[in-house]
Coordinates of C-alpha atoms in Angstrom, one line a residue:
X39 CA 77.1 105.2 144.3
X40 CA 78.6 107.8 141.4
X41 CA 82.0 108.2 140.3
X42 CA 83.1 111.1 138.2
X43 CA 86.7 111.8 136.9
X44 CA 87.8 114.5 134.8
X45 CA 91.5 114.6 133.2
X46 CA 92.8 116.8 130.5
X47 CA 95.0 116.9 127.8
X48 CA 95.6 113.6 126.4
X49 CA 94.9 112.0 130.0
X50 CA 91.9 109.5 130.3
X51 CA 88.2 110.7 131.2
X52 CA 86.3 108.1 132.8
X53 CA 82.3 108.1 133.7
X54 CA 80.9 104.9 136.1
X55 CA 78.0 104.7 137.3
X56 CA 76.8 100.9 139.5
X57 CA 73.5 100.9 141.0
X58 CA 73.3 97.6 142.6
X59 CA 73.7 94.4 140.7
X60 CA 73.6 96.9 137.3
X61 CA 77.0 98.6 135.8
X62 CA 77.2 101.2 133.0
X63 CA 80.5 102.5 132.0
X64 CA 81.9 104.5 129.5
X65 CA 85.3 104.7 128.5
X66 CA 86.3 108.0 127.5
X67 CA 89.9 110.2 126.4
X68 CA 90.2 113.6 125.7
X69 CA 93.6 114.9 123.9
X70 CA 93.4 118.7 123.1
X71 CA 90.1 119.5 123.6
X72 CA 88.3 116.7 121.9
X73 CA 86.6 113.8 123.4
X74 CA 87.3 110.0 122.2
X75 CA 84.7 107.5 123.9
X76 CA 84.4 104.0 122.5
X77 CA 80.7 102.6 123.0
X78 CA 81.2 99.2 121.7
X79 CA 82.5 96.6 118.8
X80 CA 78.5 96.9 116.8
X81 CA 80.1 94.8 113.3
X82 CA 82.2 92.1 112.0
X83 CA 82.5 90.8 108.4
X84 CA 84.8 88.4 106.3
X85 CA 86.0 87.9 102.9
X86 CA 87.1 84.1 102.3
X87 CA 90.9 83.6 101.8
X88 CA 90.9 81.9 98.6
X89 CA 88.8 84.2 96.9
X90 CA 90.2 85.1 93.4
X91 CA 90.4 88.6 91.3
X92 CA 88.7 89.4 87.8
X93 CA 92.4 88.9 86.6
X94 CA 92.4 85.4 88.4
X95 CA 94.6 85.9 91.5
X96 CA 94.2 85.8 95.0
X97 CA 92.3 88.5 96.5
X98 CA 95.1 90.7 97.9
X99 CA 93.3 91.6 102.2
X100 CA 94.4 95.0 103.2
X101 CA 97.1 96.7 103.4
X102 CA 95.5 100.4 102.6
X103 CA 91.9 101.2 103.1
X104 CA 89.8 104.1 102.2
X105 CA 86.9 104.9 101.7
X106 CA 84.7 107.3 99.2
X107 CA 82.6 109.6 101.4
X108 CA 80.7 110.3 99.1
X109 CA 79.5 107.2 98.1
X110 CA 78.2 106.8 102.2
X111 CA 74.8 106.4 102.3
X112 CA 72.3 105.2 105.0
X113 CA 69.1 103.1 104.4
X114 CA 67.1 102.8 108.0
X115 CA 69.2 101.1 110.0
X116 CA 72.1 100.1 107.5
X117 CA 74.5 101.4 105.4
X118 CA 76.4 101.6 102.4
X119 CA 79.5 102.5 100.7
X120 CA 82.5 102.1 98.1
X121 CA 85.8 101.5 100.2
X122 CA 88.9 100.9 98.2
X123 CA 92.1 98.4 99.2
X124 CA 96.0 98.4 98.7
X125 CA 97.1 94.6 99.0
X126 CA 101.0 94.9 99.5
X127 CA 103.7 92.8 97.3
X128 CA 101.8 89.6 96.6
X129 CA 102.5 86.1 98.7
X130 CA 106.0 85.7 99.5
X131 CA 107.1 83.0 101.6
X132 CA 110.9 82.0 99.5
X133 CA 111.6 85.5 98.4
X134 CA 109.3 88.1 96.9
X135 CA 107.6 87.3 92.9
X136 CA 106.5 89.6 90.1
X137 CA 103.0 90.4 91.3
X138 CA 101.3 93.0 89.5
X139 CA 100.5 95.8 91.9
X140 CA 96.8 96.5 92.2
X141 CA 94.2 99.0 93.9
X142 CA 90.4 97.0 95.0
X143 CA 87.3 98.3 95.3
X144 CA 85.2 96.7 97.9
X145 CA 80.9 96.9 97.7
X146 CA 80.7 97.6 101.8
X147 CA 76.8 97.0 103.3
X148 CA 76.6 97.3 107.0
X149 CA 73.6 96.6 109.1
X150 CA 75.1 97.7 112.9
X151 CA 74.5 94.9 115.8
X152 CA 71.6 96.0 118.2
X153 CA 73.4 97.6 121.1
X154 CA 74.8 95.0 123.9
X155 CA 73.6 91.9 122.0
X156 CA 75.8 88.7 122.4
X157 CA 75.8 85.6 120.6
X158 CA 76.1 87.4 117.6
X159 CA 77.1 86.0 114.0
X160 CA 80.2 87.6 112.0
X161 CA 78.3 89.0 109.0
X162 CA 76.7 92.5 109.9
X163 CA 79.6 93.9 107.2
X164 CA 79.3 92.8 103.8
X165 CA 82.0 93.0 101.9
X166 CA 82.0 92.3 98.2
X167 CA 85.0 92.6 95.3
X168 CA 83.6 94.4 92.4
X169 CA 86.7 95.5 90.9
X170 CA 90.8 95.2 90.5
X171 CA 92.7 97.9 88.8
X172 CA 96.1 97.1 88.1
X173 CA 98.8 99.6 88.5
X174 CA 101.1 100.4 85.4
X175 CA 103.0 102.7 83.7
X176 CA 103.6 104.0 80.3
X177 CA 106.7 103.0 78.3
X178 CA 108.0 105.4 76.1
X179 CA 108.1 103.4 73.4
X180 CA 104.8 102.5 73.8
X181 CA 102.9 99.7 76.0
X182 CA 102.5 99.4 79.3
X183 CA 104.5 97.6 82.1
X184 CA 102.7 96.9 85.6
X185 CA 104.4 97.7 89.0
X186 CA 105.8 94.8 90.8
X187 CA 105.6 93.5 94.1
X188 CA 109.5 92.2 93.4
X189 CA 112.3 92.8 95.7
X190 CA 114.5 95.8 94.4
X191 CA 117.8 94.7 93.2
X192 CA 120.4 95.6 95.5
X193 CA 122.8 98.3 94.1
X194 CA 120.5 101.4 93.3
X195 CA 120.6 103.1 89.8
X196 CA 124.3 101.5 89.8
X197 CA 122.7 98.1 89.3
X198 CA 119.4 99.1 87.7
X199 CA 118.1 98.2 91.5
X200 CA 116.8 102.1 90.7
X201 CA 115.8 104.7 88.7
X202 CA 117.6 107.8 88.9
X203 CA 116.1 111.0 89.5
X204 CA 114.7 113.3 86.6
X205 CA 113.5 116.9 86.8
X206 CA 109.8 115.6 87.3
X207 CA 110.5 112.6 89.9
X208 CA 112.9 111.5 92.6
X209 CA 115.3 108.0 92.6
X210 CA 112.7 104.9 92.2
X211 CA 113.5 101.9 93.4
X212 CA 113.3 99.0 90.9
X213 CA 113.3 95.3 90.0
X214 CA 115.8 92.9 88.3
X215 CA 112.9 93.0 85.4
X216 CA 112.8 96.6 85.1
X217 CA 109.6 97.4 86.3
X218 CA 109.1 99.8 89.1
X219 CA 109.0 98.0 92.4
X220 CA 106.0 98.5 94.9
X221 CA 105.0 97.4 98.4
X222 CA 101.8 99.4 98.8
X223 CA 100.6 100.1 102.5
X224 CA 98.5 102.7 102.2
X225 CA 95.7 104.9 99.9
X226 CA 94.3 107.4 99.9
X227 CA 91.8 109.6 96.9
X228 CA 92.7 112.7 95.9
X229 CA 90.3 115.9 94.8
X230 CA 91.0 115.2 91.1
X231 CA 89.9 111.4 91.5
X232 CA 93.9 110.3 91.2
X233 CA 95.0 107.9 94.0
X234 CA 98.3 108.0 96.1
X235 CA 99.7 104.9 97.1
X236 CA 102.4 104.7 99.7
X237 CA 105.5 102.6 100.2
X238 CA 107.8 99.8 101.7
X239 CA 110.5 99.4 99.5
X240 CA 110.9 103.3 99.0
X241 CA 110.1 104.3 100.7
X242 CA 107.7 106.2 98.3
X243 CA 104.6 108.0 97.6
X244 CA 103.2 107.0 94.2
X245 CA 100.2 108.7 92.1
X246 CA 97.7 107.0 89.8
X247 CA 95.0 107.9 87.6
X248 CA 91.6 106.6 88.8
X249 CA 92.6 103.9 85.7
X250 CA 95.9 102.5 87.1
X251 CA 98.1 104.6 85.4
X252 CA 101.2 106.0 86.5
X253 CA 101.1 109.7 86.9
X254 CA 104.2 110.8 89.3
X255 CA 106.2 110.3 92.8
X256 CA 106.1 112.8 95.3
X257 CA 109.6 113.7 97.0
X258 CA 111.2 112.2 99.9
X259 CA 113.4 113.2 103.2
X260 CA 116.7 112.2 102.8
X261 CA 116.6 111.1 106.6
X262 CA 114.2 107.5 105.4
X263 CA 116.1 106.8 102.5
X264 CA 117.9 103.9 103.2
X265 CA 121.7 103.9 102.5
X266 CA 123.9 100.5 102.1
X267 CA 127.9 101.2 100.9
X268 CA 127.4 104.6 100.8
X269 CA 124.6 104.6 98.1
X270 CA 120.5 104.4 98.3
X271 CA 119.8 100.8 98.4
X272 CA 116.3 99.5 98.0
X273 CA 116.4 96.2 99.0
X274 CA 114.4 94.9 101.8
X275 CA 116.7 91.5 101.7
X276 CA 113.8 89.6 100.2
X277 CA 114.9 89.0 96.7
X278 CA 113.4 86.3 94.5
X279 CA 114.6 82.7 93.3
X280 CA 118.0 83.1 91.7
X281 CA 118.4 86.9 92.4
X282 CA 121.3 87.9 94.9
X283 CA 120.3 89.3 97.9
X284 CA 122.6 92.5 99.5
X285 CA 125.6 92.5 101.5
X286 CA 124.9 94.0 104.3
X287 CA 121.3 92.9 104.6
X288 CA 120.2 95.6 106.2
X289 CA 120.6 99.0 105.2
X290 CA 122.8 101.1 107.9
X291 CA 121.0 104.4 107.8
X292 CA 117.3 105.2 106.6
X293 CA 114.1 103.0 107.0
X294 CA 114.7 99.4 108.2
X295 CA 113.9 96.4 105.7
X296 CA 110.3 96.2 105.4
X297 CA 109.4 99.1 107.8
X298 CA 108.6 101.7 105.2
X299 CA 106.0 103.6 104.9
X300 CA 102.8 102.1 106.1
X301 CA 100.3 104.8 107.1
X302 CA 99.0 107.5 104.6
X303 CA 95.8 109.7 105.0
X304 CA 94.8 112.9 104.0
X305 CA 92.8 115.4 106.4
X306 CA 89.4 116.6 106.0
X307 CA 89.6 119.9 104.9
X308 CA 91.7 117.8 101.7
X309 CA 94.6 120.7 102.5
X310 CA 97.3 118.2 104.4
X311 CA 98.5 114.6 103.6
X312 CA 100.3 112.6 106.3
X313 CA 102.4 109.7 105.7
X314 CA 104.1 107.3 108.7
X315 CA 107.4 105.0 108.5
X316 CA 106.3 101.5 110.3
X317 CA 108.9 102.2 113.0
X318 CA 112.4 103.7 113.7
X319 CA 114.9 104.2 110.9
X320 CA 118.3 102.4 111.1
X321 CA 120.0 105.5 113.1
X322 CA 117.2 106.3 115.1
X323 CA 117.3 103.0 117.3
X324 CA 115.8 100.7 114.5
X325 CA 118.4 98.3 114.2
X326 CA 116.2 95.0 113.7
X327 CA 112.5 94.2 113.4
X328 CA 112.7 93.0 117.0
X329 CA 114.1 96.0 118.4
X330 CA 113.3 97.4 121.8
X331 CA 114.7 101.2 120.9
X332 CA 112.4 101.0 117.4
X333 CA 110.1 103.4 119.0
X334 CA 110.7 107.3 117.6
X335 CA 109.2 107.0 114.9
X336 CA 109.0 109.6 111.7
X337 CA 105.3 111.6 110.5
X338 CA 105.7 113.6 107.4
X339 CA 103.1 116.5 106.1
X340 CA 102.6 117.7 103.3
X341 CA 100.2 120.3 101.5
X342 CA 98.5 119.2 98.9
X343 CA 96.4 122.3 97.8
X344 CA 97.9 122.5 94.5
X345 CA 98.2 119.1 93.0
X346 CA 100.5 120.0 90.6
X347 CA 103.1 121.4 93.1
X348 CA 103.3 118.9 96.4
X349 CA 105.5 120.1 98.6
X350 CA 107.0 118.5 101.7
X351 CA 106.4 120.7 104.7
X352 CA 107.0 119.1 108.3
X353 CA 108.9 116.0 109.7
X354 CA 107.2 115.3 113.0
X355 CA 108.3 112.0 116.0
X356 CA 106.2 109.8 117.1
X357 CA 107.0 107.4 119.8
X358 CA 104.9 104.0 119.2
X359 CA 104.1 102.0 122.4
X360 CA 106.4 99.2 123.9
X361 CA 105.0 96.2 125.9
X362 CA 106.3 93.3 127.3
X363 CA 106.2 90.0 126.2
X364 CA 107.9 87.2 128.5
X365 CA 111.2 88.7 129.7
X366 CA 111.1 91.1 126.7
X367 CA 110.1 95.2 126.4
X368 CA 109.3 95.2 122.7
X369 CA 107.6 98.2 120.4
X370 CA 104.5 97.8 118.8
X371 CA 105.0 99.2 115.4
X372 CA 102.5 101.2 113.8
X373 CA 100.3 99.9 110.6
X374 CA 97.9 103.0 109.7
X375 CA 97.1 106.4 110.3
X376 CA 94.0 108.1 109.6
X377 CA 94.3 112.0 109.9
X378 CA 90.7 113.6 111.8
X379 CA 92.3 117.3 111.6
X380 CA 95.4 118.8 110.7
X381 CA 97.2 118.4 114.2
X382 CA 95.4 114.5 116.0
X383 CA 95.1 111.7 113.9
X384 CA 94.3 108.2 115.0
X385 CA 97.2 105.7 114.4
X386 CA 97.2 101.6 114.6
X387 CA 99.9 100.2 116.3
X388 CA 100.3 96.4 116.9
X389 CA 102.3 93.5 118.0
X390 CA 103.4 90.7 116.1
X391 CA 101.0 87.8 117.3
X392 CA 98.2 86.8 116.5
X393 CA 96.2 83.2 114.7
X394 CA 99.3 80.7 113.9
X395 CA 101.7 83.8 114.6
X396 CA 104.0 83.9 117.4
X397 CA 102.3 83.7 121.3
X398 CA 98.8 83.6 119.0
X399 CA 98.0 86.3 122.0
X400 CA 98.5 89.6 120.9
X401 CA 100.1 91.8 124.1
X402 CA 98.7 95.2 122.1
X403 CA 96.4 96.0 119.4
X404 CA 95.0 99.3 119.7
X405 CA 93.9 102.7 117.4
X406 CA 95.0 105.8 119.3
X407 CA 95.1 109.3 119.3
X408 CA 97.9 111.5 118.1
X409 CA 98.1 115.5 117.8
X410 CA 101.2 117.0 116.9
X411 CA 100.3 120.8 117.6
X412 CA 103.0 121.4 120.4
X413 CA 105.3 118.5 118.5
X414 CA 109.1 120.1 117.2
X415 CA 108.8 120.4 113.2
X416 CA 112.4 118.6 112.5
X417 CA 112.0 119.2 108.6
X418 CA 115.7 121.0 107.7
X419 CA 116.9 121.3 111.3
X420 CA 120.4 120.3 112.0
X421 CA 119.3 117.1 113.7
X422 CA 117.4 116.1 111.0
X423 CA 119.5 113.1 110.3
X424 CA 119.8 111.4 113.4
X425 CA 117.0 112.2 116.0
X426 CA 117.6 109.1 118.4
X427 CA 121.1 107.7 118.4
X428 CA 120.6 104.3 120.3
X429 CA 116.6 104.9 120.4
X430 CA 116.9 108.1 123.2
X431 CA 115.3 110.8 121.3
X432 CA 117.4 114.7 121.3
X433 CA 115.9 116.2 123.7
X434 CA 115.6 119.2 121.9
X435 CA 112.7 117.2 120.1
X436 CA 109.0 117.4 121.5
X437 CA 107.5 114.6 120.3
X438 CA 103.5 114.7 119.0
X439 CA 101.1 113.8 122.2
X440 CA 100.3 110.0 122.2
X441 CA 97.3 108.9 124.2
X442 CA 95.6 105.3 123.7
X443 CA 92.1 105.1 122.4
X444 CA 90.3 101.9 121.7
X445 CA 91.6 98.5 122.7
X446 CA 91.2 96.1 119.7
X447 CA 92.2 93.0 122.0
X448 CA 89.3 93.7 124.4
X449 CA 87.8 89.9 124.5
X450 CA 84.6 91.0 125.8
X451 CA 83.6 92.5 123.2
X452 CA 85.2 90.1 121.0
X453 CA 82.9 87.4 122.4
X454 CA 79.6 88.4 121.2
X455 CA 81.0 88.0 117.8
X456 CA 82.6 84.4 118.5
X457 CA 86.0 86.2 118.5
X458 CA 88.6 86.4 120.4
X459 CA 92.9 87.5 121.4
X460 CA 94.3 84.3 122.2
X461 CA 93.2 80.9 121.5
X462 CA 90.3 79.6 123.3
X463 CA 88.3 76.4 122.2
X464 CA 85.0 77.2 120.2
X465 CA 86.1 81.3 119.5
X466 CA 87.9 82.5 116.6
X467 CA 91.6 83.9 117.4
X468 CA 92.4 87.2 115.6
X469 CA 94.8 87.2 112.8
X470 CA 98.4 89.2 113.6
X471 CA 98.1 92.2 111.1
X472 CA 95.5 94.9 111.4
X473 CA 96.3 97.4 109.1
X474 CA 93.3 99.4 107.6
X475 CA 91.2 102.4 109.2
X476 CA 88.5 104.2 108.2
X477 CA 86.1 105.9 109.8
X478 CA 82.4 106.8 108.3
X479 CA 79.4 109.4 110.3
X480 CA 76.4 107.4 111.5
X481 CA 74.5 109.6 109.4
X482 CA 72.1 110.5 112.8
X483 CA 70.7 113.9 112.6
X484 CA 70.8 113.7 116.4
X485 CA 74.6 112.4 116.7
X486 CA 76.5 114.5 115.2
X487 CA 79.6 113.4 116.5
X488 CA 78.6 109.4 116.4
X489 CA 81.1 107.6 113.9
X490 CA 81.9 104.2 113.0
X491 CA 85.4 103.0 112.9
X492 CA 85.9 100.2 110.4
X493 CA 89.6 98.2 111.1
X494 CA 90.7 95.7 108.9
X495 CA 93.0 92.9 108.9
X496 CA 96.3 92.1 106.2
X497 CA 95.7 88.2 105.9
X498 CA 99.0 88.4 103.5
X499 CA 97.5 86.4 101.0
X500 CA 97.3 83.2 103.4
X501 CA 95.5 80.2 101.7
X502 CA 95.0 76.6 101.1
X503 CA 94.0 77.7 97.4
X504 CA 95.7 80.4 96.2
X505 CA 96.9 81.1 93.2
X506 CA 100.0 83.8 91.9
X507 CA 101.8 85.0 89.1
X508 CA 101.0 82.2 86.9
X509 CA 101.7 79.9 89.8
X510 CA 99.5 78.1 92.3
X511 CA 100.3 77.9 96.2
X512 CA 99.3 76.3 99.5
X513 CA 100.0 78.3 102.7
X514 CA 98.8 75.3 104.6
X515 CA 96.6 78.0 106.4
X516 CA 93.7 79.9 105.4
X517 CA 93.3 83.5 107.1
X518 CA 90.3 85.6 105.8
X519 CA 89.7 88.9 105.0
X520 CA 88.0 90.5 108.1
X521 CA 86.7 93.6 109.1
X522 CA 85.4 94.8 112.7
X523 CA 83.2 98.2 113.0
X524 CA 82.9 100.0 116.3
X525 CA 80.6 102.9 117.0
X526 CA 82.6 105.9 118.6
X527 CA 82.1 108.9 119.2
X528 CA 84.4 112.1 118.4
X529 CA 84.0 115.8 119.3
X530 CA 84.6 118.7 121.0
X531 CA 85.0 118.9 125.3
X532 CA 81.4 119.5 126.4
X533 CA 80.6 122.5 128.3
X534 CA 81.2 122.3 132.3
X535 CA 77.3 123.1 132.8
X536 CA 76.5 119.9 130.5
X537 CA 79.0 117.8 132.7
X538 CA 76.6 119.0 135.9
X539 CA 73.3 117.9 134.1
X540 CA 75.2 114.1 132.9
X541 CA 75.6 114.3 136.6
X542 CA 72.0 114.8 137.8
X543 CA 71.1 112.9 135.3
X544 CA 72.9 110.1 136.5
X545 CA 72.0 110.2 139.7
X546 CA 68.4 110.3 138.9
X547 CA 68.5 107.0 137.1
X548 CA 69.9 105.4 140.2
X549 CA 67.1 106.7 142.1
X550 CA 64.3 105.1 140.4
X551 CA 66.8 101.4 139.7
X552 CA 67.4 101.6 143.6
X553 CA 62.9 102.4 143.9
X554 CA 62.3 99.5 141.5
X555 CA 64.8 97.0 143.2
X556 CA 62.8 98.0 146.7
X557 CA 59.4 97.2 144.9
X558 CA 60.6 93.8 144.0
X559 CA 61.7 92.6 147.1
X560 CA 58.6 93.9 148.4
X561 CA 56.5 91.8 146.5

């Protein structure tokens, strides 16, 4: 028996073939002439939750990934690499503390699972800290002063809860303490070997030196910024011991309290960055972390071909998935983007269960596809302000083309790795936040289009043994660092004639499986 099915345009492609007892399947999407098929989960690593930093702190999971292409190398059948990690604000349980903001760089050594193997062990990805570069900037008086993962004092520049805007850079939000306050979610590595760093608290764009220093702030749309008594307000409502927290807690127009901006990549050609809010600002449906109408979401572009003059060139919706969970329809907010061209980019959305979190089952966990080429360019439009009053998007708005990929939560592949989504005696139950991508070539003169696809988990600094800010801490919970690596593949729509010879091709293998089976029960 063959099955064929052929959908365009962000619909599913699907390829089965069963002869007899045997099935072969391949899961397959194309969105905009380019093929997405997910072959299988070939990798798993961990880093242990209490390990500590060269400055003595606990190792800070992910938040941001990326990775240094250039450093990619293969070695027979395994691999190697520099990848580098944004931790967020440091571990924050009664209100946020002065962590020092931080980039990591993470020793990556892969050795790919053989193809369908089962029982496997979780160590084909190793993972090893060999540096922590803390993230300061330059007084003018001299010195230097660290970012901080501390809450921003509510107020704005009215309350020293910011910094006001100077002819180089916009409004900064900032700390009781003074330093500059930063809840990084993303990274990516510029052509000049400076660093970008987005966001929460902004939300902002920030740019370092490859040393940590502080070199600038790219600008932001007004339509994020988020607004409490008629002023910018930076608080996410999370202030530290014996700091006030704001009145109202959450802001009433711009990014929702800790849904900033957590997805930040840069495509290939190194000509567009693209930067995500977590989920719907406050007048675009996004009136609570829970909310069902949190789903039209913000994309920003910018070009980046001249460093020294980043300008902010398109304002793009995305609507993020909803799913339901018990009587519930709830959105799964995204946690990273990863740009493949300068119209699809692969974005993580998830849910907000996982190991010791909510359900423990997450309901979705996913990377998928999305290509804004036929999307509405809102940037300066009339609209601008408020594209979804009560979460129902204008529909003068065409919104980028969403189409779901890989499913992170499938437990068959989960299984031959000891993993799984839920919790089942003997397995290891996924943590809740998965918030890194990267994606590396096989190096396979053969595969062009082969890739692997490296996602990583945000443990938020959960430990038995941890130690912060001069303080030790027990989360009464440890959550390690993991990584998972799935070989994809990633290329252009074959021609129809190839799609003729797959299919005779096919066909012919379950000719000789049906022969063999005959020649066994022969004999």
């Amino acid at each position: 028996m063959t099955h064929m099915q052929i959908k365009l345009s962000g619909i599913a492609l699907g390829t089965m073939l069963a002869i007899g007892s045997v099935s072969l399947s391949q899961a397959q999407t194309i969105v905009n002439g380019t093929v997405f098929t997910v072959q299988e989960l070939v990798g798993v690593g961990r880093i242990a939750a209490n390990l500590r930093d060269e400055h003595g702190e606990t190792f800070g999971s992910i938040s941001g990934l990326v990775a240094d292409p250039s450093s990619w190398a293969r070695n027979g059948d395994s691999y190697s690499g520099i990848f580098y990690a944004a931790p967020d604000r440091g571990y924050n349980i009664a209100g946020t503390i002065d962590y020092s903001a931080r980039l990591n760089r993470l020793a990556v050594n892969f050795t790919p699972a053989a193809t369908g193997a089962t029982g496997l062990a979780q160590n084909q990805i190793g993972l090893t800290l060999t540096q922590s570069t803390i993230l300061y900037e330059t007084l003018a008086g001299g010195g230097q002063s660290p970012f901080s993962g501390i809450d921003p004092k509510p107020g704005g520049v009215a309350t020293g809860g910011a910094r006001a805007a100077t002819g180089l850079l916009p409004e900064l939000p900032q700390g009781h303490n003074g330093k500059l306050s930063l809840d990084a979610e993303g990274i990516v590595l510029l052509a000049d070997g400076s660093r970008l760093v987005s966001d929460e608290y902004g939300p902002s764009i920030y740019r370092f030196s490859a040393g940590g220093e502080f070199l600038g702030a790219l600008p932001v749309a007004a339509s994020v910024r988020p607004i409490r008594n008629g002023v910018t307000d930076y608080s996410s409502n999370n202030a530290t011991v014996g700091q006030p927290a704001p009145t109202p807690g959450n802001p009433t127009f711009g990014r929702q309290n800790n849904q900033g901006f957590e997805g930040l990549s840069i495509s290939p050609d190194g000509d567009t960055l693209f930067v995500a809010l977590q989920s719907a600002a406050r007048q675009d449906g996004g009136t609570g972390g829970g909310s069902s109408t949190r789903n039209n979401t913000r994309l920003f572009t910018y070009d980046i071909r001249d460093l020294d003059a980043i300008a902010l060139t398109g304002e793009y919706v995305v609507q993020l998935p909803k799913f339901q969970q018990g009587a519930s329809t709830l959105v799964a907010a995204q946690s990273e983007v990863l740009a493949l061209s300068d119209t699809q980019l692969l974005i993580l959305p998830r849910d907000s269960n996982g190991f010791a979190v909510g359900t423990e089952e997450s309901k979705l966990r996913r990377v998928d596809v999305i290509d804004i080429s036929t999307a509405t360019n809102i940037l300066g439009e009339s609209y601008e302000g408020t594209i979804a009053p009560g979460g129902v998007l204008n529909p003068a708005i065409t919104p980028a083309l969403y189409t779901p990929f890989l499913d992170i939560n499938d437990n068959a592949q989960l299984a031959r790795f000891g993993l799984v989504n839920g919790v089942v005696p003997g397995l290891d139950n996924l943590s809740e936040k998965w918030e890194g991508l990267v994606l590396l070539p096989t190096l396979e003169a053969d595969r062009p289009n082969d890739y692997f696809l490296f996602v990583a988990n945000d443990n938020d600094f959960a430990t038995t043994d941890g130690f912060h800010a001069g303080a030790a801490y027990n989360d009464g919970k440890d959550i390690d660092t993991m990584f998972l690596a799935y070989r994809v593949t990633i290329g252009p729509v074959p021609e129809p004639e190839t799609y003729a010879l797959m299919l005779v091709g096919l066909i012919g293998v379950a000719g000789i499986a049906r022969k063999r089976r005959q020649c066994v029960a022969i004999g």
